[in-house]
Amino acid sequence: MPLLRSTPVAGPEDVARLRRELLKLDAWAFWAVELEPASGASFAVLGVTGAFAVAACGLEGYMVVEGRRFLVDGRAIGGFRDVKRAAKVLRGRLIAIGSANTDVTPAIVLTRAAAGAPRERGGVRVLRLEDVVRTVHGVGYALEVAP
């Protein structure tokens, strides 16, 4: 029996929607890099407010929270472990290049679903597509800019 993993359902059009939203970030302050599909996240976003591992989720409907489960029209949002693993790998790479005090925030972005305010489960933020830029900008400055 094959091992079944719960991953966010995201097609190429969902990744493209997320890419268009990340293009709204200030190009002088943020750098978005598309990651391999097997990495667990769609993009790594590095900037003056910190680092983010962002995964796209293409489920359609309205998101509700029932206990610890995040559901979109009865289907569970998955991929929490995968995006946390991608954030851990990204943090290791940042430490290797000398940025030891930067934390990486894992996030799952709902590209098609309607949802309320951003929520968090186990350290992973679940956001609407419209909230990505505001969340990345609103964390506060974490990386020092060299003069």
mmCIF file of C-alpha atoms in Angstrom:
data_model
loop_
_atom_site.group_PDB
_atom_site.id
_atom_site.type_symbol
_atom_site.label_atom_id
_atom_site.label_comp_id
_atom_site.label_asym_id
_atom_site.label_seq_id
_atom_site.Cartn_x
_atom_site.Cartn_y
_atom_site.Cartn_z
ATOM 1 C CA MET A 1 0.000 0.000 0.000
ATOM 2 C CA PRO A 2 1.503 3.362 -0.988
ATOM 3 C CA LEU A 3 2.026 6.077 1.576
ATOM 4 C CA LEU A 4 -0.567 8.813 1.119
ATOM 5 C CA ARG A 5 0.537 12.332 1.955
ATOM 6 C CA SER A 6 -1.770 15.241 2.485
ATOM 7 C CA THR A 7 -0.431 18.028 0.297
ATOM 8 C CA PRO A 8 -2.032 21.259 -0.831
ATOM 9 C CA VAL A 9 -3.891 20.867 -4.103
ATOM 10 C CA ALA A 10 -2.223 23.400 -6.391
ATOM 11 C CA GLY A 11 -2.015 23.326 -10.133
ATOM 12 C CA PRO A 12 0.142 25.474 -12.398
ATOM 13 C CA GLU A 13 -2.548 28.178 -12.582
ATOM 14 C CA ASP A 14 -2.591 28.439 -8.766
ATOM 15 C CA VAL A 15 1.186 28.845 -8.660
ATOM 16 C CA ALA A 16 0.866 31.493 -11.401
ATOM 17 C CA ARG A 17 -1.728 33.395 -9.307
ATOM 18 C CA LEU A 18 0.621 33.336 -6.337
ATOM 19 C CA ARG A 19 3.523 34.458 -8.542
ATOM 20 C CA ARG A 20 1.481 37.456 -9.791
ATOM 21 C CA GLU A 21 0.647 38.410 -6.220
ATOM 22 C CA LEU A 22 4.305 38.180 -5.151
ATOM 23 C CA LEU A 23 5.251 40.508 -8.020
ATOM 24 C CA LYS A 24 3.473 43.259 -6.058
ATOM 25 C CA LEU A 25 6.256 43.165 -3.457
ATOM 26 C CA ASP A 26 8.867 45.913 -3.602
ATOM 27 C CA ALA A 27 11.609 44.608 -5.896
ATOM 28 C CA TRP A 28 14.323 46.457 -3.961
ATOM 29 C CA ALA A 29 13.314 44.983 -0.605
ATOM 30 C CA PHE A 30 12.060 41.456 -1.442
ATOM 31 C CA TRP A 31 13.193 38.546 -3.544
ATOM 32 C CA ALA A 32 10.796 35.718 -4.453
ATOM 33 C CA VAL A 33 12.274 32.476 -5.784
ATOM 34 C CA GLU A 34 10.194 29.640 -7.215
ATOM 35 C CA LEU A 35 11.093 26.318 -5.616
ATOM 36 C CA GLU A 36 10.960 22.761 -6.938
ATOM 37 C CA PRO A 37 7.504 21.161 -6.579
ATOM 38 C CA ALA A 38 8.907 18.363 -4.398
ATOM 39 C CA SER A 39 10.298 20.834 -1.856
ATOM 40 C CA GLY A 40 6.946 21.301 -0.090
ATOM 41 C CA ALA A 41 6.620 25.011 -0.888
ATOM 42 C CA SER A 42 6.007 26.923 -4.106
ATOM 43 C CA PHE A 43 8.147 29.992 -3.317
ATOM 44 C CA ALA A 44 10.801 31.223 -0.938
ATOM 45 C CA VAL A 45 10.412 34.928 -0.198
ATOM 46 C CA LEU A 46 13.421 36.720 1.284
ATOM 47 C CA GLY A 47 13.398 40.348 2.261
ATOM 48 C CA VAL A 48 13.941 43.012 4.863
ATOM 49 C CA THR A 49 11.097 41.686 7.032
ATOM 50 C CA GLY A 50 12.366 38.113 7.099
ATOM 51 C CA ALA A 51 12.040 34.911 5.125
ATOM 52 C CA PHE A 52 8.931 32.967 4.158
ATOM 53 C CA ALA A 53 8.293 29.518 2.685
ATOM 54 C CA VAL A 54 5.008 29.862 0.791
ATOM 55 C CA ALA A 55 2.889 27.009 -0.586
ATOM 56 C CA ALA A 56 -0.143 27.461 -2.832
ATOM 57 C CA CYS A 57 -3.425 25.646 -2.155
ATOM 58 C CA GLY A 58 -5.977 25.603 -4.978
ATOM 59 C CA LEU A 59 -9.056 24.302 -3.170
ATOM 60 C CA GLU A 60 -12.270 26.174 -4.061
ATOM 61 C CA GLY A 61 -14.962 27.179 -1.589
ATOM 62 C CA TYR A 62 -15.098 28.764 1.849
ATOM 63 C CA MET A 63 -12.609 27.931 4.594
ATOM 64 C CA VAL A 64 -13.864 26.977 8.047
ATOM 65 C CA VAL A 65 -11.995 25.730 11.091
ATOM 66 C CA GLU A 66 -13.314 22.711 12.960
ATOM 67 C CA GLY A 67 -11.098 22.017 15.941
ATOM 68 C CA ARG A 68 -7.573 21.629 14.559
ATOM 69 C CA ARG A 69 -8.736 20.973 11.000
ATOM 70 C CA PHE A 70 -8.904 23.644 8.327
ATOM 71 C CA LEU A 71 -11.588 22.711 5.789
ATOM 72 C CA VAL A 72 -12.531 24.174 2.418
ATOM 73 C CA ASP A 73 -15.995 22.901 1.451
ATOM 74 C CA GLY A 74 -15.457 19.770 3.519
ATOM 75 C CA ARG A 75 -11.969 18.993 2.138
ATOM 76 C CA ALA A 76 -9.071 19.285 4.558
ATOM 77 C CA ILE A 77 -6.244 21.656 3.725
ATOM 78 C CA GLY A 78 -3.066 19.604 3.757
ATOM 79 C CA GLY A 79 0.619 20.214 3.397
ATOM 80 C CA PHE A 80 1.302 21.684 6.824
ATOM 81 C CA ARG A 81 4.193 19.284 7.478
ATOM 82 C CA ASP A 82 5.601 19.746 3.985
ATOM 83 C CA VAL A 83 5.695 23.549 4.159
ATOM 84 C CA LYS A 84 7.206 23.409 7.671
ATOM 85 C CA ARG A 85 9.901 21.080 6.334
ATOM 86 C CA ALA A 86 10.563 23.475 3.436
ATOM 87 C CA ALA A 87 10.889 26.337 5.938
ATOM 88 C CA LYS A 88 13.349 24.308 7.996
ATOM 89 C CA VAL A 89 15.463 23.547 4.903
ATOM 90 C CA LEU A 90 15.397 27.232 3.905
ATOM 91 C CA ARG A 91 16.454 28.247 7.414
ATOM 92 C CA GLY A 92 19.382 25.811 7.194
ATOM 93 C CA ARG A 93 20.461 27.370 3.911
ATOM 94 C CA LEU A 94 20.249 30.866 5.397
ATOM 95 C CA ILE A 95 22.349 29.775 8.378
ATOM 96 C CA ALA A 96 24.916 28.311 5.967
ATOM 97 C CA ILE A 97 25.388 31.711 4.311
ATOM 98 C CA GLY A 98 25.658 33.579 7.604
ATOM 99 C CA SER A 99 22.135 34.753 8.463
ATOM 100 C CA ALA A 100 21.809 32.897 11.747
ATOM 101 C CA ASN A 101 19.171 35.111 13.385
ATOM 102 C CA THR A 102 16.530 34.926 10.637
ATOM 103 C CA ASP A 103 13.472 32.784 11.211
ATOM 104 C CA VAL A 104 11.551 31.388 8.250
ATOM 105 C CA THR A 105 7.771 31.634 8.449
ATOM 106 C CA PRO A 106 5.873 28.832 6.694
ATOM 107 C CA ALA A 107 2.608 29.846 5.000
ATOM 108 C CA ILE A 108 -0.110 28.209 2.918
ATOM 109 C CA VAL A 109 -1.918 30.577 0.550
ATOM 110 C CA LEU A 110 -5.489 29.862 -0.527
ATOM 111 C CA THR A 111 -5.485 30.942 -4.167
ATOM 112 C CA ARG A 112 -9.174 30.214 -4.868
ATOM 113 C CA ALA A 113 -10.927 29.828 -1.514
ATOM 114 C CA ALA A 114 -12.662 32.541 0.456
ATOM 115 C CA ALA A 115 -11.549 32.894 4.054
ATOM 116 C CA GLY A 116 -11.601 35.334 6.911
ATOM 117 C CA ALA A 117 -8.571 36.757 8.644
ATOM 118 C CA PRO A 118 -5.241 34.909 8.432
ATOM 119 C CA ARG A 119 -5.027 32.023 10.872
ATOM 120 C CA GLU A 120 -2.236 29.911 12.230
ATOM 121 C CA ARG A 121 -1.932 26.208 13.004
ATOM 122 C CA GLY A 122 1.221 24.687 14.398
ATOM 123 C CA GLY A 123 3.322 27.660 13.315
ATOM 124 C CA VAL A 124 1.984 27.646 9.725
ATOM 125 C CA ARG A 125 -0.010 30.668 8.587
ATOM 126 C CA VAL A 126 -3.026 30.112 6.353
ATOM 127 C CA LEU A 127 -3.722 33.195 4.237
ATOM 128 C CA ARG A 128 -5.962 34.417 1.466
ATOM 129 C CA LEU A 129 -4.192 35.420 -1.733
ATOM 130 C CA GLU A 130 -5.025 39.070 -1.019
ATOM 131 C CA ASP A 131 -3.259 38.921 2.370
ATOM 132 C CA VAL A 132 0.145 37.706 1.159
ATOM 133 C CA VAL A 133 1.713 41.100 0.446
ATOM 134 C CA ARG A 134 0.280 42.646 3.615
ATOM 135 C CA THR A 135 1.568 39.747 5.728
ATOM 136 C CA VAL A 136 5.068 39.841 4.242
ATOM 137 C CA HIS A 137 5.270 43.634 4.630
ATOM 138 C CA GLY A 138 3.687 43.725 8.086
ATOM 139 C CA VAL A 139 6.038 41.511 10.060
ATOM 140 C CA GLY A 140 8.592 44.212 10.901
ATOM 141 C CA TYR A 141 12.237 44.492 9.937
ATOM 142 C CA ALA A 142 14.231 41.350 10.699
ATOM 143 C CA LEU A 143 17.165 41.438 8.288
ATOM 144 C CA GLU A 144 19.695 44.207 8.603
ATOM 145 C CA VAL A 145 20.437 46.154 5.447
ATOM 146 C CA ALA A 146 24.140 46.813 4.966
ATOM 147 C CA PRO A 147 25.010 50.488 4.342
#
